[in-house]
């Protein structure tokens, strides 16, 4: 590779010198980017900027994204996620280089890493390329400073352009990158127009032979005191038929980001968020996480307690599966299996955290359910293998992917039906599927667009939250976190459902599980927090709690 020249070398050395890695600091790209206490993040963020710019150079100048956020973590944390040109998470093949660069101990070490990586990847540095990185941040106090740090990192790759898209939800930035690289409109206004218009269109396609209008019932949304609440307030006027009340909206002074609120808190603690009160009992509620890429629903069950009926990612996935399957059955004429109008390879992707009852429900529908490790990057990649791939983590990360080839077949069918059978049930079902491809954010899980698809499907089915809760009954489950010396000493396999290191631990877990009816338990190192996570489920709450506790004690005793 031609020497990149003095300007490029100097730019990299200068950036590395601006934000040196403190002795003892260790950054790991983890489940969803680099993440730590906000004031310590500058070195990793600067280097992530360099990686993002290199990624764009590698992809011939295609737009790449970089979001400054720490999602569901406490407000004092911050982090950085890199968005690949397809709108998904950065290719996993680039994570080892990202880790090495984030931990490069000296400016010269960083320079050598970049030069060697550029050579290995066939990247020509110096003049003559048009790398561009779209930037965004959430509402965290360290966000503005870290966005400037990221810009310095991006500009350390000579010729790169950093485009600040503002304060956005993480899925908005993913959507912008995906659309920009597909030559589609990609502003925030375009995003709002697409989701609100396709939502309205889906409502217009609701069969009017079903009584009642569930949409007019109030929906209370917990915005986690984050960016999702602010954006929902912004588009509320365009959602005329929804009676939405936003709590923890993110407005100045209303509350602290993710503090006893937000989808992660609600899903893990199974209690209602701050700001909700006894007179909200029985109302349909939704909760976003701090960067609005997670969604769960819930209902407060009693005026005298904080307990809730949780409708988690597994149930959101199941609702979408039922709706999409119904439309496919109508399009294909449920009885005629041969020469289907729209043959579809339909896949469902879960992780070990999926409640056993949800997996059983989906398999009983005759669906292919596959498992991957935790983390959107793994589920998303697997879902791309299908014509329609639906993935959700129990915590509310998830979306629906439609392959381009499938969408063009669907568009042709809809066009054919509009001339030969306009308004027929088959035509309506094809149009519903098309509207769904526009409403759901196919770049990444999106609390805003996901909530609108849930509301449209509930309206379509004229379902109450009770109907939705009743599709299956979760097995009681419990999650615990265990602080250990080195969480990386736990190595898992089989989509994190089994431990292969340290040896002997899995046998001890299996022995504990055998004591419980419908028992299941697994442990894995967190990729976002310095803990080992324990998940247990069993036939009763007491049993699930006891199984989780006994396995957590095992982990503490062996790795503590
Ligand atoms: C049990 C759990 O909720 N794990 C979360 C959490 O990852 P961990 O690696 O478990 O810390 O954060 C990830 C990023 O938000 C999310 O994808 C994942 O589902
Ligand atoms: Mg998040």
Coordinates of C-alpha atoms and ligand atoms in Angstrom, one line a residue:
X1 CA 0.0 0.0 0.0
X2 CA 1.3 3.4 -0.9
X3 CA 2.5 5.4 2.1
X4 CA -0.5 7.5 3.2
X5 CA 1.8 10.5 3.5
X6 CA 2.8 12.8 6.3
X7 CA -0.6 14.6 6.6
X8 CA -2.4 11.3 7.4
X9 CA 0.2 10.1 9.8
X10 CA 0.3 13.4 11.6
X11 CA -3.5 13.5 11.9
X12 CA -3.7 10.0 13.5
X13 CA -0.8 10.8 15.9
X14 CA -2.5 14.1 16.9
X15 CA -5.9 12.5 17.5
X16 CA -4.3 9.7 19.6
X17 CA -2.4 12.3 21.6
X18 CA -5.5 14.4 22.3
X19 CA -7.3 11.4 24.0
X20 CA -4.7 9.0 25.4
X21 CA -5.8 5.7 26.9
X22 CA -5.2 5.9 30.7
X23 CA -3.1 3.2 32.3
X24 CA -5.2 0.2 33.2
X25 CA -8.2 1.3 31.1
X26 CA -9.7 -1.6 29.1
X27 CA -12.4 -1.0 26.4
X28 CA -14.3 -3.9 24.9
X29 CA -16.8 -3.5 22.0
X30 CA -19.1 -5.9 23.8
X31 CA -22.8 -6.6 23.0
X32 CA -23.5 -3.1 21.7
X33 CA -20.4 -1.0 21.3
X34 CA -18.1 0.6 23.8
X35 CA -19.7 1.7 27.0
X36 CA -18.5 3.0 30.4
X37 CA -18.7 5.9 32.8
X38 CA -19.1 9.0 30.6
X39 CA -16.1 10.9 31.8
X40 CA -13.8 7.9 30.8
X41 CA -15.2 7.4 27.3
X42 CA -13.2 10.0 25.2
X43 CA -10.3 7.7 24.2
X44 CA -12.7 4.9 23.0
X45 CA -15.1 7.4 21.3
X46 CA -12.2 9.1 19.4
X47 CA -11.0 5.7 18.2
X48 CA -14.5 4.6 17.3
X49 CA -14.6 7.7 15.0
X50 CA -11.4 6.5 13.3
X51 CA -12.9 3.0 12.8
X52 CA -16.2 4.5 11.4
X53 CA -14.3 6.6 8.9
X54 CA -12.1 3.7 7.9
X55 CA -15.3 1.6 7.5
X56 CA -16.7 4.2 5.1
X57 CA -13.5 4.3 3.1
X58 CA -13.5 0.5 2.9
X59 CA -17.1 0.6 1.6
X60 CA -16.2 3.1 -1.1
X61 CA -17.6 6.2 0.6
X62 CA -20.9 4.7 1.7
X63 CA -22.4 6.4 4.7
X64 CA -21.6 4.8 8.1
X65 CA -23.2 5.9 11.4
X66 CA -21.9 6.6 14.9
X67 CA -24.3 7.0 17.9
X68 CA -23.2 8.4 21.2
X69 CA -25.4 6.6 23.7
X70 CA -25.4 4.1 26.5
X71 CA -28.9 3.0 26.0
X72 CA -30.4 1.5 29.2
X73 CA -27.4 2.3 31.4
X74 CA -27.5 5.0 34.1
X75 CA -27.3 8.6 33.0
X76 CA -23.7 9.0 34.1
X77 CA -22.5 6.3 31.6
X78 CA -22.1 6.9 27.9
X79 CA -21.0 4.8 25.0
X80 CA -20.6 4.6 21.2
X81 CA -22.3 2.3 18.7
X82 CA -21.1 2.1 15.1
X83 CA -23.8 1.6 12.4
X84 CA -22.8 -0.2 9.2
X85 CA -23.7 0.9 5.7
X86 CA -26.7 -1.5 5.6
X87 CA -28.1 0.3 8.7
X88 CA -27.3 -2.6 11.0
X89 CA -24.7 -2.9 13.7
X90 CA -21.0 -2.8 12.5
X91 CA -19.7 -6.0 10.9
X92 CA -18.4 -8.2 13.7
X93 CA -15.3 -8.9 11.6
X94 CA -14.2 -5.3 12.5
X95 CA -14.7 -5.7 16.3
X96 CA -11.2 -7.1 17.1
X97 CA -9.5 -4.2 15.3
X98 CA -11.9 -1.8 17.1
X99 CA -11.0 -3.3 20.4
X100 CA -7.2 -3.1 19.6
X101 CA -7.5 0.5 18.5
X102 CA -9.5 1.6 21.5
X103 CA -6.8 0.2 23.8
X104 CA -3.7 1.3 21.7
X105 CA -1.4 2.5 24.5
X106 CA 0.5 5.1 22.5
X107 CA -0.1 7.4 19.5
X108 CA 2.6 5.4 17.6
X109 CA 0.9 2.1 18.5
X110 CA -2.4 3.5 17.2
X111 CA -0.7 4.7 14.0
X112 CA 0.9 1.3 13.3
X113 CA -2.4 -0.5 14.0
X114 CA -4.2 1.7 11.5
X115 CA -1.5 1.4 8.8
X116 CA -1.4 -2.4 9.2
X117 CA -5.2 -2.8 9.2
X118 CA -5.5 -0.5 6.1
X119 CA -3.0 -2.7 4.4
X120 CA -4.7 -5.9 5.4
X121 CA -8.1 -4.5 4.2
X122 CA -6.8 -3.0 1.0
X123 CA -7.8 0.5 2.2
X124 CA -5.9 3.4 0.5
X125 CA -5.4 6.3 3.0
X126 CA -4.6 9.9 2.2
X127 CA -6.4 11.8 -0.5
X128 CA -8.9 10.6 -3.1
X129 CA -11.7 9.0 -1.0
X130 CA -15.1 10.4 0.2
X131 CA -15.7 8.8 3.6
X132 CA -18.8 10.1 5.4
X133 CA -20.0 9.3 8.9
X134 CA -23.5 10.3 10.2
X135 CA -23.3 11.3 13.8
X136 CA -26.1 11.4 16.5
X137 CA -26.3 11.4 20.3
X138 CA -28.9 10.9 22.9
X139 CA -29.7 13.2 25.8
X140 CA -26.9 12.3 28.2
X141 CA -24.9 15.2 29.8
X142 CA -21.6 13.9 28.3
X143 CA -23.1 13.5 24.9
X144 CA -22.3 16.9 23.4
X145 CA -18.6 16.7 24.4
X146 CA -18.2 13.1 23.2
X147 CA -19.9 13.9 19.9
X148 CA -17.1 16.5 19.3
X149 CA -14.5 13.9 20.3
X150 CA -16.0 11.5 17.7
X151 CA -15.8 14.2 15.1
X152 CA -12.1 14.6 15.8
X153 CA -11.6 10.9 15.4
X154 CA -13.4 10.9 12.1
X155 CA -11.4 13.8 10.8
X156 CA -8.2 12.0 11.7
X157 CA -8.8 10.0 8.5
X158 CA -7.9 12.6 5.9
X159 CA -10.7 13.4 3.6
X160 CA -13.5 12.0 5.8
X161 CA -16.6 14.1 6.6
X162 CA -18.6 14.0 9.9
X163 CA -22.2 14.9 9.5
X164 CA -23.9 15.8 12.8
X165 CA -27.6 14.7 12.5
X166 CA -28.4 16.0 15.9
X167 CA -30.1 14.5 19.0
X168 CA -31.9 11.4 17.8
X169 CA -33.0 8.0 18.9
X170 CA -30.5 5.2 18.0
X171 CA -33.0 3.6 15.5
X172 CA -33.5 6.9 13.8
X173 CA -29.8 7.1 13.0
X174 CA -29.7 3.5 11.9
X175 CA -32.7 4.2 9.6
X176 CA -31.0 7.3 8.1
X177 CA -27.8 5.4 7.3
X178 CA -29.8 2.6 5.7
X179 CA -32.0 4.9 3.6
X180 CA -29.1 7.2 2.6
X181 CA -27.2 4.2 1.2
X182 CA -30.2 3.0 -0.6
X183 CA -30.7 6.3 -2.3
X184 CA -33.9 7.0 -0.4
X185 CA -35.0 10.1 1.5
X186 CA -33.2 10.0 4.8
X187 CA -33.9 13.1 6.9
X188 CA -35.6 13.0 10.3
X189 CA -38.7 14.5 8.7
X190 CA -38.7 11.7 6.1
X191 CA -38.5 9.2 9.0
X192 CA -41.5 10.8 10.7
X193 CA -43.5 10.9 7.5
X194 CA -42.8 7.3 6.6
X195 CA -43.8 5.9 10.0
X196 CA -46.9 8.1 10.5
X197 CA -48.1 7.7 6.9
X198 CA -47.7 3.9 6.9
X199 CA -49.3 3.7 10.3
X200 CA -52.4 5.6 9.0
X201 CA -52.5 3.4 5.9
X202 CA -52.4 0.2 8.0
X203 CA -55.3 1.6 10.1
X204 CA -57.3 2.3 6.9
X205 CA -56.8 -1.4 5.9
X206 CA -58.4 -2.6 9.2
X207 CA -61.3 -4.9 8.5
X208 CA -64.4 -2.9 9.4
X209 CA -66.4 -6.1 10.1
X210 CA -65.1 -6.1 13.7
X211 CA -66.9 -4.1 16.3
X212 CA -65.5 -1.5 18.7
X213 CA -62.5 0.9 18.3
X214 CA -59.9 -0.2 20.7
X215 CA -57.5 2.5 19.4
X216 CA -59.4 5.2 21.2
X217 CA -58.5 3.7 24.6
X218 CA -55.8 5.6 26.3
X219 CA -52.2 4.5 25.8
X220 CA -49.7 5.7 28.4
X221 CA -46.0 5.7 27.3
X222 CA -43.0 5.7 29.6
X223 CA -40.4 7.6 27.7
X224 CA -37.6 6.7 30.2
X225 CA -36.8 10.4 30.6
X226 CA -35.0 10.0 27.3
X227 CA -34.9 10.9 23.7
X228 CA -37.8 8.5 22.8
X229 CA -40.3 10.4 25.0
X230 CA -39.3 13.7 23.3
X231 CA -39.7 12.3 19.8
X232 CA -43.0 10.7 20.6
X233 CA -44.3 14.1 21.9
X234 CA -43.1 15.6 18.6
X235 CA -45.1 13.2 16.4
X236 CA -48.2 12.8 18.6
X237 CA -50.2 15.4 16.6
X238 CA -49.7 13.2 13.5
X239 CA -51.1 10.1 15.3
X240 CA -54.6 11.5 15.5
X241 CA -56.4 8.3 16.2
X242 CA -54.2 7.3 19.2
X243 CA -54.9 8.8 22.6
X244 CA -51.3 8.9 23.9
X245 CA -50.1 10.2 27.2
X246 CA -46.3 10.5 27.6
X247 CA -44.9 10.1 31.1
X248 CA -41.1 10.5 31.9
X249 CA -41.1 12.3 28.6
X250 CA -37.5 13.6 28.8
X251 CA -38.6 17.2 29.2
X252 CA -36.2 19.3 31.3
X253 CA -36.6 18.5 35.0
X254 CA -39.2 15.8 34.7
X255 CA -36.9 13.0 35.9
X256 CA -33.5 11.2 35.5
X257 CA -32.7 9.1 32.4
X258 CA -33.5 5.4 33.0
X259 CA -33.8 6.1 36.8
X260 CA -36.5 3.6 37.9
X261 CA -38.1 3.9 34.5
X262 CA -37.6 2.7 31.0
X263 CA -38.0 -0.7 29.3
X264 CA -34.9 -2.3 30.9
X265 CA -36.1 -1.4 34.4
X266 CA -39.7 -2.5 33.7
X267 CA -38.7 -5.8 32.1
X268 CA -36.1 -6.7 34.6
X269 CA -37.8 -5.6 37.8
X270 CA -41.4 -6.3 36.7
X271 CA -42.7 -3.2 38.5
X272 CA -44.3 0.0 37.0
X273 CA -41.9 2.9 36.3
X274 CA -41.8 6.2 38.3
X275 CA -44.6 8.6 37.3
X276 CA -47.3 6.0 37.2
X277 CA -50.0 5.9 39.8
X278 CA -53.0 3.8 41.1
X279 CA -55.4 5.5 38.8
X280 CA -53.5 4.0 35.8
X281 CA -54.6 0.5 36.9
X282 CA -55.7 -1.6 33.9
X283 CA -54.6 1.0 31.3
X284 CA -52.5 -0.2 28.3
X285 CA -48.9 1.1 28.9
X286 CA -45.7 1.0 26.9
X287 CA -42.1 1.7 27.9
X288 CA -39.1 2.8 25.8
X289 CA -35.5 2.5 27.0
X290 CA -33.1 5.4 27.1
X291 CA -32.2 5.5 23.4
X292 CA -35.6 4.1 22.3
X293 CA -34.4 1.0 20.6
X294 CA -36.3 -1.2 23.1
X295 CA -40.0 -1.6 23.7
X296 CA -42.2 -3.4 26.2
X297 CA -45.8 -3.1 27.2
X298 CA -47.3 -3.5 30.6
X299 CA -50.5 -3.0 32.7
X300 CA -50.6 -2.0 36.4
X301 CA -52.7 -4.7 38.1
X302 CA -53.6 -3.2 41.5
X303 CA -53.9 0.3 43.0
X304 CA -52.1 -0.9 46.1
X305 CA -48.9 -2.4 44.6
X306 CA -46.3 -1.7 42.0
X307 CA -46.6 -5.1 40.3
X308 CA -47.5 -5.3 36.6
X309 CA -48.5 -7.7 33.9
X310 CA -45.5 -7.5 31.6
X311 CA -45.9 -7.9 27.9
X312 CA -42.3 -8.3 26.8
X313 CA -40.4 -8.7 23.6
X314 CA -41.4 -12.4 23.3
X315 CA -45.1 -11.3 23.3
X316 CA -44.5 -8.5 20.9
X317 CA -42.7 -11.0 18.5
X318 CA -45.7 -13.4 18.9
X319 CA -48.2 -10.6 18.1
X320 CA -46.3 -9.7 14.9
X321 CA -46.0 -13.4 14.0
X322 CA -49.7 -13.9 14.3
X323 CA -50.5 -10.8 12.2
X324 CA -48.0 -11.5 9.4
X325 CA -48.9 -15.2 9.3
X326 CA -52.6 -14.3 9.0
X327 CA -51.9 -11.9 6.0
X328 CA -49.7 -14.6 4.3
X329 CA -52.5 -17.2 4.8
X330 CA -55.0 -14.8 3.2
X331 CA -52.6 -13.9 0.3
X332 CA -51.8 -17.6 -0.3
X333 CA -55.3 -18.9 0.2
X334 CA -54.7 -21.0 3.4
X335 CA -55.8 -24.3 1.9
X336 CA -53.9 -24.4 -1.3
X337 CA -50.3 -25.3 -0.5
X338 CA -49.2 -25.8 -4.1
X339 CA -48.4 -22.8 -6.5
X340 CA -48.8 -20.3 -3.7
X341 CA -49.1 -16.7 -4.8
X342 CA -46.4 -15.6 -2.4
X343 CA -44.2 -18.5 -1.2
X344 CA -42.4 -17.2 1.9
X345 CA -39.6 -18.5 4.0
X346 CA -40.6 -17.2 7.4
X347 CA -38.1 -17.4 10.3
X348 CA -38.3 -16.5 14.0
X349 CA -35.1 -15.7 15.9
X350 CA -34.8 -15.8 19.7
X351 CA -32.2 -15.9 22.4
X352 CA -31.8 -18.0 25.5
X353 CA -33.7 -15.2 27.4
X354 CA -36.9 -16.0 25.5
X355 CA -39.4 -17.4 27.9
X356 CA -39.9 -21.1 27.4
X357 CA -43.6 -20.6 27.0
X358 CA -43.1 -18.3 24.1
X359 CA -40.9 -20.7 22.2
X360 CA -43.4 -23.5 22.7
X361 CA -46.2 -21.2 21.5
X362 CA -44.3 -20.3 18.3
X363 CA -43.3 -23.9 17.6
X364 CA -47.0 -25.0 18.1
X365 CA -47.8 -22.6 15.3
X366 CA -45.5 -24.7 13.1
X367 CA -42.8 -22.0 12.9
X368 CA -39.1 -22.5 12.5
X369 CA -37.6 -21.0 15.7
X370 CA -33.8 -20.5 15.8
X371 CA -31.6 -19.3 18.6
X372 CA -28.5 -16.9 18.6
X373 CA -26.4 -15.3 21.2
X374 CA -27.7 -12.2 23.0
X375 CA -27.2 -9.0 21.1
X376 CA -29.1 -7.4 18.2
X377 CA -26.1 -7.9 15.9
X378 CA -26.4 -11.7 16.2
X379 CA -30.2 -11.9 15.9
X380 CA -30.4 -9.4 13.0
X381 CA -27.7 -11.3 11.0
X382 CA -29.7 -14.5 11.4
X383 CA -33.1 -12.9 10.5
X384 CA -31.6 -11.7 7.2
X385 CA -31.5 -15.3 6.1
X386 CA -35.3 -15.4 5.6
X387 CA -37.8 -13.8 3.3
X388 CA -39.4 -12.5 6.5
X389 CA -37.2 -12.7 9.6
X390 CA -38.7 -11.7 12.9
X391 CA -36.4 -11.3 15.9
X392 CA -37.0 -10.0 19.4
X393 CA -35.1 -10.3 22.7
X394 CA -37.3 -10.7 25.7
X395 CA -36.1 -7.2 26.8
X396 CA -37.8 -5.6 23.8
X397 CA -35.0 -5.3 21.3
X398 CA -36.3 -6.5 17.9
X399 CA -37.8 -5.9 14.5
X400 CA -39.1 -7.5 11.4
X401 CA -36.9 -7.9 8.3
X402 CA -38.3 -8.3 4.7
X403 CA -35.8 -9.4 2.1
X404 CA -35.7 -7.0 -0.9
X405 CA -36.5 -9.9 -3.3
X406 CA -39.5 -10.8 -1.3
X407 CA -40.7 -7.1 -1.2
X408 CA -40.5 -6.9 -5.0
X409 CA -42.5 -10.1 -5.4
X410 CA -45.0 -8.6 -2.9
X411 CA -45.2 -5.4 -4.8
X412 CA -45.8 -7.2 -8.1
X413 CA -48.5 -9.3 -6.5
X414 CA -50.2 -6.2 -5.0
X415 CA -50.1 -4.5 -8.4
X416 CA -51.5 -7.5 -10.2
X417 CA -54.3 -7.8 -7.6
X418 CA -55.1 -4.1 -7.8
X419 CA -56.1 -4.6 -11.4
X420 CA -57.7 -8.1 -11.3
X421 CA -59.1 -8.2 -7.7
X422 CA -59.0 -4.7 -6.3
X423 CA -60.3 -4.6 -2.7
X424 CA -60.4 -8.4 -2.4
X425 CA -59.3 -9.9 0.9
X426 CA -56.1 -11.1 -0.9
X427 CA -55.4 -7.6 -2.2
X428 CA -56.1 -6.1 1.3
X429 CA -53.7 -8.6 2.9
X430 CA -51.0 -7.8 0.4
X431 CA -51.4 -4.1 1.0
X432 CA -51.2 -4.7 4.8
X433 CA -47.9 -6.5 4.3
X434 CA -46.6 -3.7 2.2
X435 CA -47.6 -1.1 4.7
X436 CA -45.9 -3.2 7.4
X437 CA -42.6 -3.1 5.4
X438 CA -42.8 0.7 5.5
X439 CA -43.9 1.1 9.2
X440 CA -41.4 -1.3 10.8
X441 CA -37.8 0.0 11.0
X442 CA -35.9 -2.7 9.2
X443 CA -32.5 -1.2 10.2
X444 CA -32.8 -2.1 13.8
X445 CA -35.3 -2.4 16.7
X446 CA -37.2 0.9 17.1
X447 CA -39.5 1.6 20.1
X448 CA -41.5 4.3 18.2
X449 CA -42.2 2.3 15.0
X450 CA -42.6 -0.9 16.9
X451 CA -45.2 0.7 19.2
X452 CA -47.1 1.9 16.1
X453 CA -47.1 -1.6 14.6
X454 CA -48.4 -3.0 17.9
X455 CA -51.2 -0.5 18.0
X456 CA -52.1 -1.1 14.4
X457 CA -52.2 -4.9 14.9
X458 CA -54.2 -4.6 18.1
X459 CA -56.7 -2.4 16.2
X460 CA -56.7 -4.9 13.3
X461 CA -57.5 -7.8 15.7
X462 CA -59.7 -5.5 17.9
X463 CA -57.7 -7.0 20.8
X464 CA -57.4 -5.6 24.3
X465 CA -54.3 -5.9 26.3
X466 CA -55.9 -8.9 28.0
X467 CA -56.4 -10.7 24.7
X468 CA -52.8 -10.2 24.0
X469 CA -51.6 -11.3 27.5
X470 CA -53.7 -14.4 27.1
X471 CA -52.0 -15.9 24.0
X472 CA -49.7 -17.8 26.4
X473 CA -48.7 -17.7 30.0
X474 CA -45.1 -17.0 30.8
X475 CA -43.2 -19.4 33.0
X476 CA -42.1 -17.5 36.1
X477 CA -38.5 -16.3 35.6
X478 CA -35.8 -14.5 37.5
X479 CA -32.7 -12.6 36.4
X480 CA -29.8 -11.9 38.8
X481 CA -26.4 -10.2 38.3
X482 CA -23.2 -11.5 40.0
X483 CA -20.1 -9.4 40.4
X484 CA -17.0 -11.6 39.8
X485 CA -13.2 -11.0 39.4
X486 CA -13.2 -11.7 35.7
X487 CA -16.6 -12.3 33.9
X488 CA -14.7 -13.3 30.7
X489 CA -13.6 -16.5 32.5
X490 CA -17.1 -17.8 31.6
X491 CA -17.3 -19.0 28.1
X492 CA -20.6 -20.2 26.7
X493 CA -21.8 -22.2 23.7
X494 CA -25.0 -23.3 22.0
X495 CA -26.4 -19.7 21.7
X496 CA -25.2 -19.1 25.3
X497 CA -27.4 -21.8 26.7
X498 CA -24.5 -23.9 27.9
X499 CA -21.2 -23.1 29.7
X500 CA -18.0 -24.7 28.3
X501 CA -15.6 -22.9 30.7
X502 CA -14.8 -23.1 33.6
X503 CA -15.2 -26.9 33.3
X504 CA -17.6 -28.5 35.7
X505 CA -19.8 -25.4 36.1
X506 CA -22.4 -26.6 33.6
X507 CA -22.7 -30.0 35.3
X508 CA -23.3 -28.2 38.6
X509 CA -26.0 -26.0 37.0
X510 CA -27.6 -29.0 35.4
X511 CA -27.7 -30.7 38.8
X512 CA -29.5 -27.6 40.3
X513 CA -32.0 -27.4 37.4
X514 CA -32.9 -31.1 37.8
X515 CA -34.4 -30.2 41.2
X516 CA -37.1 -28.0 39.6
X517 CA -40.2 -28.7 37.6
X518 CA -39.9 -27.0 34.1
X519 CA -36.6 -25.7 35.3
X520 CA -34.2 -24.0 32.9
X521 CA -31.1 -21.9 33.8
X522 CA -28.1 -20.4 32.1
X523 CA -25.3 -18.0 32.9
X524 CA -23.3 -15.7 30.7
X525 CA -21.0 -12.7 30.9
X526 CA -22.6 -9.4 30.3
X527 CA -21.3 -7.4 27.3
X528 CA -22.5 -4.1 28.7
X529 CA -22.0 -4.3 32.5
X530 CA -19.2 -5.8 34.5
X531 CA -21.3 -8.7 35.8
X532 CA -22.3 -12.3 35.1
X533 CA -26.0 -12.6 34.3
X534 CA -28.0 -15.5 35.7
X535 CA -31.4 -16.4 34.1
X536 CA -33.7 -19.0 35.6
X537 CA -37.3 -20.1 34.9
X538 CA -39.4 -22.8 36.6
X539 CA -43.0 -23.8 37.2
X540 CA -43.5 -21.3 40.2
X541 CA -42.1 -17.9 41.2
X542 CA -40.6 -19.3 44.3
X543 CA -38.9 -22.1 42.3
X544 CA -37.5 -19.7 39.7
X545 CA -36.2 -17.4 42.4
X546 CA -34.6 -20.3 44.3
X547 CA -33.0 -21.7 41.1
X548 CA -31.6 -18.3 40.2
X549 CA -30.2 -17.8 43.7
X550 CA -28.6 -21.2 44.0
X551 CA -26.9 -20.9 40.6
X552 CA -25.8 -17.3 41.4
X553 CA -24.2 -18.7 44.6
X554 CA -22.4 -21.4 42.5
X555 CA -21.0 -18.7 40.2
X556 CA -20.0 -16.5 43.1
X557 CA -18.3 -19.5 44.8
X558 CA -16.4 -20.6 41.7
X559 CA -15.5 -17.2 40.2
X560 CA -16.2 -14.7 43.0
Ligands
LIG1 C1 -30.2 -9.7 29.5 C2 -30.2 -8.4 28.7 O1 -31.2 -7.7 28.7 N1 -29.1 -8.2 28.0 C3 -29.1 -7.0 27.2 C4 -27.7 -6.2 27.4 O2 -26.7 -7.1 27.0 P1 -25.7 -7.8 28.0 O3 -24.6 -8.4 27.2 O4 -26.6 -8.9 28.7 O5 -25.3 -6.8 29.0 O6 -27.7 -5.1 26.6 C5 -27.7 -5.3 25.2 C6 -27.6 -4.0 24.5 O7 -28.7 -3.2 24.9 C7 -29.0 -6.1 24.8 O8 -29.0 -6.5 23.5 C8 -29.1 -7.4 25.7 O9 -30.3 -8.0 25.4
LIG2 MG1 -31.3 0.8 24.0

